[in-house]
Amino acid sequence: MNTDIQLGVNIDHIATLRQARGEAYPDTLEAAKTLLALGADYIVIHLRRDRRHIQETDLQKLCRAFAHKVHLEMAACEEMLELALKYKPGSVCIVPEYPNELTTSGGLKIEEKDKADLKQKIHRLQEAGIRVSLFIDPKANSVRAAYNLGADIVELCTKDYSKAKTQKQAQTLLNEISLCSLLGRELNMEVHSGHGLNYKNVREVALIDAMQCLNIGFSIIARSIFVGLPQALLEMRTLLDRE
Ligand code: PXP
């Protein structure tokens, strides 16, 4: 078993708090430095077209400090592509994005008509040395589509798993995530998962052998209100331990 699962911490909601008052704090760079020093492997940010939380200056500062640790979530649009090429984070995750959604609503729907454009965007990012992940639902055909588009990484969406109403439903979804992880690994892609993972539901996903990295945001930042960022991170890290 692979014992070393990585953790990407999404800090969008540190920026949400800052934007709520239009202040310069809490500072995303300070948060990122704290999290990396405490054992987070990546800092995840989603630069949305509506700029509701993360701003271009966050991307700039974080990439200046430790670009290879920055994992940028973005829509597959020209505006975001140019920003990624300008600041060069270590990796990018292409996600679907809709104007009034509270958070990312699920995996990318990779439609035939969009494939050529997506493939070309992935290639442009890779040529600049940026690794590319595609956020997809845990379906075998989506994993194969990501592979055919040339993705380096697939991030399997755990939203439905995190919303499962019964143990049986959760187990069925977990099996799908597990099978897609194996397929991703067989196709030589790195396998990530994320969305809605929290202190109660993360363990089962972390124990999937082919899983290499989990990207978690809201639950860690929410927990940090009560126990502080170091303790919130430590508690999550402990749950990821496969020993
Ligand atoms: N992965 C992706 C692709 C996402 O869009 C998000 C939400 O921004 C996450 C992971 C983290 O989700 P959560 O904040 O629910 O942990």
JSON list of N, CA, C and O in Angstrom, two decimals, residues 3-62:
[
{"chain": "A", "resi": 3, "resn": "THR", "atom": "N", "xyz": [1.74, 4.54, 1.37]},
{"chain": "A", "resi": 3, "resn": "THR", "atom": "CA", "xyz": [1.42, 5.13, 2.67]},
{"chain": "A", "resi": 3, "resn": "THR", "atom": "C", "xyz": [1.44, 6.64, 2.65]},
{"chain": "A", "resi": 3, "resn": "THR", "atom": "O", "xyz": [1.03, 7.28, 3.59]},
{"chain": "A", "resi": 4, "resn": "ASP", "atom": "N", "xyz": [1.91, 7.19, 1.55]},
{"chain": "A", "resi": 4, "resn": "ASP", "atom": "CA", "xyz": [2.15, 8.62, 1.55]},
{"chain": "A", "resi": 4, "resn": "ASP", "atom": "C", "xyz": [1.09, 9.36, 0.74]},
{"chain": "A", "resi": 4, "resn": "ASP", "atom": "O", "xyz": [1.24, 9.55, -0.45]},
{"chain": "A", "resi": 5, "resn": "ILE", "atom": "N", "xyz": [0.01, 9.73, 1.38]},
{"chain": "A", "resi": 5, "resn": "ILE", "atom": "CA", "xyz": [-1.02, 10.48, 0.64]},
{"chain": "A", "resi": 5, "resn": "ILE", "atom": "C", "xyz": [-0.79, 11.97, 0.86]},
{"chain": "A", "resi": 5, "resn": "ILE", "atom": "O", "xyz": [-0.49, 12.41, 1.97]},
{"chain": "A", "resi": 6, "resn": "GLN", "atom": "N", "xyz": [-0.90, 12.74, -0.22]},
{"chain": "A", "resi": 6, "resn": "GLN", "atom": "CA", "xyz": [-0.63, 14.16, -0.10]},
{"chain": "A", "resi": 6, "resn": "GLN", "atom": "C", "xyz": [-1.91, 14.93, 0.18]},
{"chain": "A", "resi": 6, "resn": "GLN", "atom": "O", "xyz": [-3.02, 14.45, -0.09]},
{"chain": "A", "resi": 7, "resn": "LEU", "atom": "N", "xyz": [-1.71, 16.13, 0.72]},
{"chain": "A", "resi": 7, "resn": "LEU", "atom": "CA", "xyz": [-2.85, 16.98, 1.06]},
{"chain": "A", "resi": 7, "resn": "LEU", "atom": "C", "xyz": [-2.69, 18.36, 0.46]},
{"chain": "A", "resi": 7, "resn": "LEU", "atom": "O", "xyz": [-1.70, 19.05, 0.71]},
{"chain": "A", "resi": 8, "resn": "GLY", "atom": "N", "xyz": [-3.66, 18.73, -0.37]},
{"chain": "A", "resi": 8, "resn": "GLY", "atom": "CA", "xyz": [-3.72, 20.10, -0.87]},
{"chain": "A", "resi": 8, "resn": "GLY", "atom": "C", "xyz": [-4.77, 20.83, -0.06]},
{"chain": "A", "resi": 8, "resn": "GLY", "atom": "O", "xyz": [-5.89, 20.33, 0.08]},
{"chain": "A", "resi": 9, "resn": "VAL", "atom": "N", "xyz": [-4.41, 21.97, 0.52]},
{"chain": "A", "resi": 9, "resn": "VAL", "atom": "CA", "xyz": [-5.40, 22.71, 1.32]},
{"chain": "A", "resi": 9, "resn": "VAL", "atom": "C", "xyz": [-5.91, 23.91, 0.52]},
{"chain": "A", "resi": 9, "resn": "VAL", "atom": "O", "xyz": [-5.12, 24.76, 0.10]},
{"chain": "A", "resi": 10, "resn": "ASN", "atom": "N", "xyz": [-7.21, 23.93, 0.34]},
{"chain": "A", "resi": 10, "resn": "ASN", "atom": "CA", "xyz": [-7.84, 25.02, -0.41]},
{"chain": "A", "resi": 10, "resn": "ASN", "atom": "C", "xyz": [-8.08, 26.20, 0.55]},
{"chain": "A", "resi": 10, "resn": "ASN", "atom": "O", "xyz": [-8.76, 26.04, 1.57]},
{"chain": "A", "resi": 11, "resn": "ILE", "atom": "N", "xyz": [-7.52, 27.36, 0.20]},
{"chain": "A", "resi": 11, "resn": "ILE", "atom": "CA", "xyz": [-7.62, 28.52, 1.11]},
{"chain": "A", "resi": 11, "resn": "ILE", "atom": "C", "xyz": [-8.58, 29.60, 0.57]},
{"chain": "A", "resi": 11, "resn": "ILE", "atom": "O", "xyz": [-8.53, 30.74, 1.02]},
{"chain": "A", "resi": 12, "resn": "ASP", "atom": "N", "xyz": [-9.46, 29.21, -0.35]},
{"chain": "A", "resi": 12, "resn": "ASP", "atom": "CA", "xyz": [-10.42, 30.19, -0.89]},
{"chain": "A", "resi": 12, "resn": "ASP", "atom": "C", "xyz": [-11.17, 30.92, 0.22]},
{"chain": "A", "resi": 12, "resn": "ASP", "atom": "O", "xyz": [-11.43, 32.12, 0.12]},
{"chain": "A", "resi": 13, "resn": "HIS", "atom": "N", "xyz": [-11.54, 30.18, 1.28]},
{"chain": "A", "resi": 13, "resn": "HIS", "atom": "CA", "xyz": [-12.41, 30.80, 2.27]},
{"chain": "A", "resi": 13, "resn": "HIS", "atom": "C", "xyz": [-11.67, 31.69, 3.25]},
{"chain": "A", "resi": 13, "resn": "HIS", "atom": "O", "xyz": [-12.31, 32.43, 4.02]},
{"chain": "A", "resi": 14, "resn": "ILE", "atom": "N", "xyz": [-10.36, 31.67, 3.20]},
{"chain": "A", "resi": 14, "resn": "ILE", "atom": "CA", "xyz": [-9.60, 32.71, 3.92]},
{"chain": "A", "resi": 14, "resn": "ILE", "atom": "C", "xyz": [-9.79, 34.02, 3.15]},
{"chain": "A", "resi": 14, "resn": "ILE", "atom": "O", "xyz": [-10.03, 35.08, 3.74]},
{"chain": "A", "resi": 15, "resn": "ALA", "atom": "N", "xyz": [-9.76, 33.91, 1.83]},
{"chain": "A", "resi": 15, "resn": "ALA", "atom": "CA", "xyz": [-10.00, 35.10, 1.00]},
{"chain": "A", "resi": 15, "resn": "ALA", "atom": "C", "xyz": [-11.47, 35.54, 1.09]},
{"chain": "A", "resi": 15, "resn": "ALA", "atom": "O", "xyz": [-11.76, 36.74, 1.04]},
{"chain": "A", "resi": 16, "resn": "THR", "atom": "N", "xyz": [-12.39, 34.59, 1.26]},
{"chain": "A", "resi": 16, "resn": "THR", "atom": "CA", "xyz": [-13.82, 34.95, 1.40]},
{"chain": "A", "resi": 16, "resn": "THR", "atom": "C", "xyz": [-13.99, 35.86, 2.61]},
{"chain": "A", "resi": 16, "resn": "THR", "atom": "O", "xyz": [-14.68, 36.88, 2.55]},
{"chain": "A", "resi": 17, "resn": "LEU", "atom": "N", "xyz": [-13.33, 35.51, 3.71]},
{"chain": "A", "resi": 17, "resn": "LEU", "atom": "CA", "xyz": [-13.42, 36.29, 4.94]},
{"chain": "A", "resi": 17, "resn": "LEU", "atom": "C", "xyz": [-12.83, 37.69, 4.72]},
{"chain": "A", "resi": 17, "resn": "LEU", "atom": "O", "xyz": [-13.41, 38.70, 5.11]},
{"chain": "A", "resi": 18, "resn": "ARG", "atom": "N", "xyz": [-11.70, 37.73, 4.08]},
{"chain": "A", "resi": 18, "resn": "ARG", "atom": "CA", "xyz": [-11.05, 39.02, 3.80]},
{"chain": "A", "resi": 18, "resn": "ARG", "atom": "C", "xyz": [-11.95, 39.90, 2.92]},
{"chain": "A", "resi": 18, "resn": "ARG", "atom": "O", "xyz": [-12.15, 41.08, 3.22]},
{"chain": "A", "resi": 19, "resn": "GLN", "atom": "N", "xyz": [-12.51, 39.29, 1.89]},
{"chain": "A", "resi": 19, "resn": "GLN", "atom": "CA", "xyz": [-13.35, 40.07, 0.96]},
{"chain": "A", "resi": 19, "resn": "GLN", "atom": "C", "xyz": [-14.62, 40.58, 1.64]},
{"chain": "A", "resi": 19, "resn": "GLN", "atom": "O", "xyz": [-15.16, 41.62, 1.24]},
{"chain": "A", "resi": 20, "resn": "ALA", "atom": "N", "xyz": [-15.07, 39.85, 2.68]},
{"chain": "A", "resi": 20, "resn": "ALA", "atom": "CA", "xyz": [-16.31, 40.25, 3.35]},
{"chain": "A", "resi": 20, "resn": "ALA", "atom": "C", "xyz": [-16.18, 41.64, 3.97]},
{"chain": "A", "resi": 20, "resn": "ALA", "atom": "O", "xyz": [-17.17, 42.35, 4.14]},
{"chain": "A", "resi": 21, "resn": "ARG", "atom": "N", "xyz": [-14.95, 42.03, 4.34]},
{"chain": "A", "resi": 21, "resn": "ARG", "atom": "CA", "xyz": [-14.75, 43.34, 4.94]},
{"chain": "A", "resi": 21, "resn": "ARG", "atom": "C", "xyz": [-13.88, 44.26, 4.11]},
{"chain": "A", "resi": 21, "resn": "ARG", "atom": "O", "xyz": [-13.60, 45.38, 4.51]},
{"chain": "A", "resi": 22, "resn": "GLY", "atom": "N", "xyz": [-13.40, 43.74, 3.00]},
{"chain": "A", "resi": 22, "resn": "GLY", "atom": "CA", "xyz": [-12.55, 44.56, 2.14]},
{"chain": "A", "resi": 22, "resn": "GLY", "atom": "C", "xyz": [-11.24, 44.96, 2.82]},
{"chain": "A", "resi": 22, "resn": "GLY", "atom": "O", "xyz": [-10.66, 46.01, 2.51]},
{"chain": "A", "resi": 23, "resn": "GLU", "atom": "N", "xyz": [-10.80, 44.16, 3.77]},
{"chain": "A", "resi": 23, "resn": "GLU", "atom": "CA", "xyz": [-9.53, 44.44, 4.46]},
{"chain": "A", "resi": 23, "resn": "GLU", "atom": "C", "xyz": [-8.39, 43.71, 3.77]},
{"chain": "A", "resi": 23, "resn": "GLU", "atom": "O", "xyz": [-8.61, 42.94, 2.83]},
{"chain": "A", "resi": 24, "resn": "ALA", "atom": "N", "xyz": [-7.18, 43.93, 4.27]},
{"chain": "A", "resi": 24, "resn": "ALA", "atom": "CA", "xyz": [-6.02, 43.23, 3.69]},
{"chain": "A", "resi": 24, "resn": "ALA", "atom": "C", "xyz": [-5.78, 41.91, 4.44]},
{"chain": "A", "resi": 24, "resn": "ALA", "atom": "O", "xyz": [-4.84, 41.18, 4.12]},
{"chain": "A", "resi": 25, "resn": "TYR", "atom": "N", "xyz": [-6.56, 41.63, 5.46]},
{"chain": "A", "resi": 25, "resn": "TYR", "atom": "CA", "xyz": [-6.40, 40.40, 6.23]},
{"chain": "A", "resi": 25, "resn": "TYR", "atom": "C", "xyz": [-7.74, 39.70, 6.39]},
{"chain": "A", "resi": 25, "resn": "TYR", "atom": "O", "xyz": [-8.77, 40.36, 6.27]},
{"chain": "A", "resi": 26, "resn": "PRO", "atom": "N", "xyz": [-7.77, 38.40, 6.67]},
{"chain": "A", "resi": 26, "resn": "PRO", "atom": "CA", "xyz": [-6.62, 37.49, 6.83]},
{"chain": "A", "resi": 26, "resn": "PRO", "atom": "C", "xyz": [-5.87, 37.31, 5.50]},
{"chain": "A", "resi": 26, "resn": "PRO", "atom": "O", "xyz": [-6.48, 37.26, 4.44]},
{"chain": "A", "resi": 27, "resn": "ASP", "atom": "N", "xyz": [-4.56, 37.21, 5.63]},
{"chain": "A", "resi": 27, "resn": "ASP", "atom": "CA", "xyz": [-3.68, 37.22, 4.47]},
{"chain": "A", "resi": 27, "resn": "ASP", "atom": "C", "xyz": [-3.48, 35.79, 3.93]},
{"chain": "A", "resi": 27, "resn": "ASP", "atom": "O", "xyz": [-3.09, 34.89, 4.67]},
{"chain": "A", "resi": 28, "resn": "THR", "atom": "N", "xyz": [-3.72, 35.62, 2.65]},
{"chain": "A", "resi": 28, "resn": "THR", "atom": "CA", "xyz": [-3.61, 34.27, 2.08]},
{"chain": "A", "resi": 28, "resn": "THR", "atom": "C", "xyz": [-2.16, 33.77, 2.07]},
{"chain": "A", "resi": 28, "resn": "THR", "atom": "O", "xyz": [-1.93, 32.57, 2.21]},
{"chain": "A", "resi": 29, "resn": "LEU", "atom": "N", "xyz": [-1.22, 34.70, 1.92]},
{"chain": "A", "resi": 29, "resn": "LEU", "atom": "CA", "xyz": [0.19, 34.26, 1.89]},
{"chain": "A", "resi": 29, "resn": "LEU", "atom": "C", "xyz": [0.60, 33.75, 3.28]},
{"chain": "A", "resi": 29, "resn": "LEU", "atom": "O", "xyz": [1.26, 32.72, 3.40]},
{"chain": "A", "resi": 30, "resn": "GLU", "atom": "N", "xyz": [0.16, 34.47, 4.31]},
{"chain": "A", "resi": 30, "resn": "GLU", "atom": "CA", "xyz": [0.47, 34.03, 5.68]},
{"chain": "A", "resi": 30, "resn": "GLU", "atom": "C", "xyz": [-0.17, 32.66, 5.95]},
{"chain": "A", "resi": 30, "resn": "GLU", "atom": "O", "xyz": [0.46, 31.76, 6.52]},
{"chain": "A", "resi": 31, "resn": "ALA", "atom": "N", "xyz": [-1.40, 32.51, 5.50]},
{"chain": "A", "resi": 31, "resn": "ALA", "atom": "CA", "xyz": [-2.09, 31.22, 5.68]},
{"chain": "A", "resi": 31, "resn": "ALA", "atom": "C", "xyz": [-1.34, 30.12, 4.95]},
{"chain": "A", "resi": 31, "resn": "ALA", "atom": "O", "xyz": [-1.11, 29.02, 5.50]},
{"chain": "A", "resi": 32, "resn": "ALA", "atom": "N", "xyz": [-0.94, 30.39, 3.73]},
{"chain": "A", "resi": 32, "resn": "ALA", "atom": "CA", "xyz": [-0.25, 29.37, 2.92]},
{"chain": "A", "resi": 32, "resn": "ALA", "atom": "C", "xyz": [1.08, 28.98, 3.56]},
{"chain": "A", "resi": 32, "resn": "ALA", "atom": "O", "xyz": [1.41, 27.79, 3.66]},
{"chain": "A", "resi": 33, "resn": "LYS", "atom": "N", "xyz": [1.83, 29.99, 4.03]},
{"chain": "A", "resi": 33, "resn": "LYS", "atom": "CA", "xyz": [3.12, 29.69, 4.68]},
{"chain": "A", "resi": 33, "resn": "LYS", "atom": "C", "xyz": [2.90, 28.84, 5.92]},
{"chain": "A", "resi": 33, "resn": "LYS", "atom": "O", "xyz": [3.63, 27.88, 6.17]},
{"chain": "A", "resi": 34, "resn": "THR", "atom": "N", "xyz": [1.90, 29.18, 6.71]},
{"chain": "A", "resi": 34, "resn": "THR", "atom": "CA", "xyz": [1.59, 28.43, 7.92]},
{"chain": "A", "resi": 34, "resn": "THR", "atom": "C", "xyz": [1.26, 26.98, 7.56]},
{"chain": "A", "resi": 34, "resn": "THR", "atom": "O", "xyz": [1.78, 26.03, 8.15]},
{"chain": "A", "resi": 35, "resn": "LEU", "atom": "N", "xyz": [0.39, 26.81, 6.57]},
{"chain": "A", "resi": 35, "resn": "LEU", "atom": "CA", "xyz": [-0.05, 25.45, 6.20]},
{"chain": "A", "resi": 35, "resn": "LEU", "atom": "C", "xyz": [1.09, 24.62, 5.63]},
{"chain": "A", "resi": 35, "resn": "LEU", "atom": "O", "xyz": [1.23, 23.44, 5.97]},
{"chain": "A", "resi": 36, "resn": "LEU", "atom": "N", "xyz": [1.93, 25.23, 4.81]},
{"chain": "A", "resi": 36, "resn": "LEU", "atom": "CA", "xyz": [3.05, 24.46, 4.23]},
{"chain": "A", "resi": 36, "resn": "LEU", "atom": "C", "xyz": [4.05, 24.07, 5.32]},
{"chain": "A", "resi": 36, "resn": "LEU", "atom": "O", "xyz": [4.56, 22.96, 5.33]},
{"chain": "A", "resi": 37, "resn": "ALA", "atom": "N", "xyz": [4.29, 25.00, 6.26]},
{"chain": "A", "resi": 37, "resn": "ALA", "atom": "CA", "xyz": [5.23, 24.71, 7.35]},
{"chain": "A", "resi": 37, "resn": "ALA", "atom": "C", "xyz": [4.70, 23.57, 8.23]},
{"chain": "A", "resi": 37, "resn": "ALA", "atom": "O", "xyz": [5.46, 22.82, 8.82]},
{"chain": "A", "resi": 38, "resn": "LEU", "atom": "N", "xyz": [3.37, 23.44, 8.29]},
{"chain": "A", "resi": 38, "resn": "LEU", "atom": "CA", "xyz": [2.75, 22.41, 9.14]},
{"chain": "A", "resi": 38, "resn": "LEU", "atom": "C", "xyz": [2.53, 21.09, 8.42]},
{"chain": "A", "resi": 38, "resn": "LEU", "atom": "O", "xyz": [1.97, 20.17, 8.99]},
{"chain": "A", "resi": 39, "resn": "GLY", "atom": "N", "xyz": [2.89, 21.02, 7.15]},
{"chain": "A", "resi": 39, "resn": "GLY", "atom": "CA", "xyz": [2.79, 19.73, 6.46]},
{"chain": "A", "resi": 39, "resn": "GLY", "atom": "C", "xyz": [1.78, 19.62, 5.34]},
{"chain": "A", "resi": 39, "resn": "GLY", "atom": "O", "xyz": [1.56, 18.53, 4.82]},
{"chain": "A", "resi": 40, "resn": "ALA", "atom": "N", "xyz": [1.15, 20.74, 4.97]},
{"chain": "A", "resi": 40, "resn": "ALA", "atom": "CA", "xyz": [0.31, 20.67, 3.76]},
{"chain": "A", "resi": 40, "resn": "ALA", "atom": "C", "xyz": [1.27, 20.51, 2.58]},
{"chain": "A", "resi": 40, "resn": "ALA", "atom": "O", "xyz": [2.38, 21.06, 2.59]},
{"chain": "A", "resi": 41, "resn": "ASP", "atom": "N", "xyz": [0.85, 19.76, 1.57]},
{"chain": "A", "resi": 41, "resn": "ASP", "atom": "CA", "xyz": [1.74, 19.55, 0.42]},
{"chain": "A", "resi": 41, "resn": "ASP", "atom": "C", "xyz": [1.52, 20.59, -0.67]},
{"chain": "A", "resi": 41, "resn": "ASP", "atom": "O", "xyz": [2.44, 20.95, -1.39]},
{"chain": "A", "resi": 42, "resn": "TYR", "atom": "N", "xyz": [0.28, 21.04, -0.79]},
{"chain": "A", "resi": 42, "resn": "TYR", "atom": "CA", "xyz": [-0.06, 22.03, -1.83]},
{"chain": "A", "resi": 42, "resn": "TYR", "atom": "C", "xyz": [-1.03, 23.06, -1.26]},
{"chain": "A", "resi": 42, "resn": "TYR", "atom": "O", "xyz": [-1.79, 22.76, -0.36]},
{"chain": "A", "resi": 43, "resn": "ILE", "atom": "N", "xyz": [-0.98, 24.23, -1.86]},
{"chain": "A", "resi": 43, "resn": "ILE", "atom": "CA", "xyz": [-1.96, 25.27, -1.55]},
{"chain": "A", "resi": 43, "resn": "ILE", "atom": "C", "xyz": [-2.87, 25.38, -2.78]},
{"chain": "A", "resi": 43, "resn": "ILE", "atom": "O", "xyz": [-2.40, 25.60, -3.90]},
{"chain": "A", "resi": 44, "resn": "VAL", "atom": "N", "xyz": [-4.15, 25.18, -2.54]},
{"chain": "A", "resi": 44, "resn": "VAL", "atom": "CA", "xyz": [-5.11, 25.18, -3.63]},
{"chain": "A", "resi": 44, "resn": "VAL", "atom": "C", "xyz": [-5.91, 26.48, -3.60]},
{"chain": "A", "resi": 44, "resn": "VAL", "atom": "O", "xyz": [-6.39, 26.89, -2.53]},
{"chain": "A", "resi": 45, "resn": "ILE", "atom": "N", "xyz": [-6.03, 27.12, -4.75]},
{"chain": "A", "resi": 45, "resn": "ILE", "atom": "CA", "xyz": [-6.88, 28.32, -4.85]},
{"chain": "A", "resi": 45, "resn": "ILE", "atom": "C", "xyz": [-7.71, 28.23, -6.13]},
{"chain": "A", "resi": 45, "resn": "ILE", "atom": "O", "xyz": [-7.26, 27.69, -7.13]},
{"chain": "A", "resi": 46, "resn": "HIS", "atom": "N", "xyz": [-8.90, 28.76, -6.05]},
{"chain": "A", "resi": 46, "resn": "HIS", "atom": "CA", "xyz": [-9.76, 28.81, -7.24]},
{"chain": "A", "resi": 46, "resn": "HIS", "atom": "C", "xyz": [-9.96, 30.28, -7.59]},
{"chain": "A", "resi": 46, "resn": "HIS", "atom": "O", "xyz": [-10.62, 31.02, -6.85]},
{"chain": "A", "resi": 47, "resn": "LEU", "atom": "N", "xyz": [-9.34, 30.69, -8.67]},
{"chain": "A", "resi": 47, "resn": "LEU", "atom": "CA", "xyz": [-9.54, 32.07, -9.15]},
{"chain": "A", "resi": 47, "resn": "LEU", "atom": "C", "xyz": [-10.78, 32.06, -10.03]},
{"chain": "A", "resi": 47, "resn": "LEU", "atom": "O", "xyz": [-10.74, 31.56, -11.16]},
{"chain": "A", "resi": 48, "resn": "ARG", "atom": "N", "xyz": [-11.88, 32.57, -9.47]},
{"chain": "A", "resi": 48, "resn": "ARG", "atom": "CA", "xyz": [-13.14, 32.56, -10.22]},
{"chain": "A", "resi": 48, "resn": "ARG", "atom": "C", "xyz": [-13.26, 33.80, -11.09]},
{"chain": "A", "resi": 48, "resn": "ARG", "atom": "O", "xyz": [-12.73, 34.85, -10.77]},
{"chain": "A", "resi": 49, "resn": "ARG", "atom": "N", "xyz": [-14.05, 33.62, -12.16]},
{"chain": "A", "resi": 49, "resn": "ARG", "atom": "CA", "xyz": [-14.25, 34.76, -13.06]},
{"chain": "A", "resi": 49, "resn": "ARG", "atom": "C", "xyz": [-14.90, 35.93, -12.34]},
{"chain": "A", "resi": 49, "resn": "ARG", "atom": "O", "xyz": [-14.64, 37.08, -12.65]},
{"chain": "A", "resi": 50, "resn": "ASP", "atom": "N", "xyz": [-15.75, 35.62, -11.32]},
{"chain": "A", "resi": 50, "resn": "ASP", "atom": "CA", "xyz": [-16.42, 36.73, -10.60]},
{"chain": "A", "resi": 50, "resn": "ASP", "atom": "C", "xyz": [-15.56, 37.28, -9.46]},
{"chain": "A", "resi": 50, "resn": "ASP", "atom": "O", "xyz": [-15.96, 38.24, -8.79]},
{"chain": "A", "resi": 51, "resn": "ARG", "atom": "N", "xyz": [-14.38, 36.71, -9.24]},
{"chain": "A", "resi": 51, "resn": "ARG", "atom": "CA", "xyz": [-13.43, 37.17, -8.20]},
{"chain": "A", "resi": 51, "resn": "ARG", "atom": "C", "xyz": [-14.10, 37.26, -6.82]},
{"chain": "A", "resi": 51, "resn": "ARG", "atom": "O", "xyz": [-13.84, 38.17, -6.06]},
{"chain": "A", "resi": 52, "resn": "ARG", "atom": "N", "xyz": [-14.94, 36.31, -6.50]},
{"chain": "A", "resi": 52, "resn": "ARG", "atom": "CA", "xyz": [-15.66, 36.42, -5.23]},
{"chain": "A", "resi": 52, "resn": "ARG", "atom": "C", "xyz": [-14.75, 36.21, -4.01]},
{"chain": "A", "resi": 52, "resn": "ARG", "atom": "O", "xyz": [-15.06, 36.65, -2.93]},
{"chain": "A", "resi": 53, "resn": "HIS", "atom": "N", "xyz": [-13.67, 35.45, -4.19]},
{"chain": "A", "resi": 53, "resn": "HIS", "atom": "CA", "xyz": [-12.75, 35.28, -3.05]},
{"chain": "A", "resi": 53, "resn": "HIS", "atom": "C", "xyz": [-11.30, 35.53, -3.48]},
{"chain": "A", "resi": 53, "resn": "HIS", "atom": "O", "xyz": [-10.74, 36.58, -3.20]},
{"chain": "A", "resi": 54, "resn": "ILE", "atom": "N", "xyz": [-10.68, 34.57, -4.11]},
{"chain": "A", "resi": 54, "resn": "ILE", "atom": "CA", "xyz": [-9.28, 34.72, -4.54]},
{"chain": "A", "resi": 54, "resn": "ILE", "atom": "C", "xyz": [-9.18, 35.79, -5.64]},
{"chain": "A", "resi": 54, "resn": "ILE", "atom": "O", "xyz": [-10.01, 35.82, -6.56]},
{"chain": "A", "resi": 55, "resn": "GLN", "atom": "N", "xyz": [-8.16, 36.65, -5.52]},
{"chain": "A", "resi": 55, "resn": "GLN", "atom": "CA", "xyz": [-7.92, 37.71, -6.49]},
{"chain": "A", "resi": 55, "resn": "GLN", "atom": "C", "xyz": [-6.64, 37.40, -7.27]},
{"chain": "A", "resi": 55, "resn": "GLN", "atom": "O", "xyz": [-5.83, 36.57, -6.84]},
{"chain": "A", "resi": 56, "resn": "GLU", "atom": "N", "xyz": [-6.45, 38.14, -8.34]},
{"chain": "A", "resi": 56, "resn": "GLU", "atom": "CA", "xyz": [-5.22, 37.93, -9.12]},
{"chain": "A", "resi": 56, "resn": "GLU", "atom": "C", "xyz": [-3.97, 38.18, -8.26]},
{"chain": "A", "resi": 56, "resn": "GLU", "atom": "O", "xyz": [-2.97, 37.49, -8.39]},
{"chain": "A", "resi": 57, "resn": "THR", "atom": "N", "xyz": [-4.06, 39.16, -7.35]},
{"chain": "A", "resi": 57, "resn": "THR", "atom": "CA", "xyz": [-2.89, 39.46, -6.50]},
{"chain": "A", "resi": 57, "resn": "THR", "atom": "C", "xyz": [-2.55, 38.27, -5.58]},
{"chain": "A", "resi": 57, "resn": "THR", "atom": "O", "xyz": [-1.38, 38.08, -5.25]},
{"chain": "A", "resi": 58, "resn": "ASP", "atom": "N", "xyz": [-3.57, 37.49, -5.17]},
{"chain": "A", "resi": 58, "resn": "ASP", "atom": "CA", "xyz": [-3.28, 36.30, -4.36]},
{"chain": "A", "resi": 58, "resn": "ASP", "atom": "C", "xyz": [-2.46, 35.31, -5.19]},
{"chain": "A", "resi": 58, "resn": "ASP", "atom": "O", "xyz": [-1.46, 34.77, -4.72]},
{"chain": "A", "resi": 59, "resn": "LEU", "atom": "N", "xyz": [-2.92, 35.11, -6.41]},
{"chain": "A", "resi": 59, "resn": "LEU", "atom": "CA", "xyz": [-2.21, 34.17, -7.30]},
{"chain": "A", "resi": 59, "resn": "LEU", "atom": "C", "xyz": [-0.77, 34.64, -7.51]},
{"chain": "A", "resi": 59, "resn": "LEU", "atom": "O", "xyz": [0.18, 33.85, -7.42]},
{"chain": "A", "resi": 60, "resn": "GLN", "atom": "N", "xyz": [-0.64, 35.94, -7.75]},
{"chain": "A", "resi": 60, "resn": "GLN", "atom": "CA", "xyz": [0.69, 36.50, -8.00]},
{"chain": "A", "resi": 60, "resn": "GLN", "atom": "C", "xyz": [1.62, 36.29, -6.79]},
{"chain": "A", "resi": 60, "resn": "GLN", "atom": "O", "xyz": [2.73, 35.78, -6.93]},
{"chain": "A", "resi": 61, "resn": "LYS", "atom": "N", "xyz": [1.12, 36.66, -5.60]},
{"chain": "A", "resi": 61, "resn": "LYS", "atom": "CA", "xyz": [1.97, 36.56, -4.39]},
{"chain": "A", "resi": 61, "resn": "LYS", "atom": "C", "xyz": [2.32, 35.11, -4.07]},
{"chain": "A", "resi": 61, "resn": "LYS", "atom": "O", "xyz": [3.45, 34.79, -3.72]},
{"chain": "A", "resi": 62, "resn": "LEU", "atom": "N", "xyz": [1.33, 34.23, -4.18]},
{"chain": "A", "resi": 62, "resn": "LEU", "atom": "CA", "xyz": [1.57, 32.82, -3.84]},
{"chain": "A", "resi": 62, "resn": "LEU", "atom": "C", "xyz": [2.56, 32.20, -4.83]},
{"chain": "A", "resi": 62, "resn": "LEU", "atom": "O", "xyz": [3.46, 31.45, -4.43]}
]
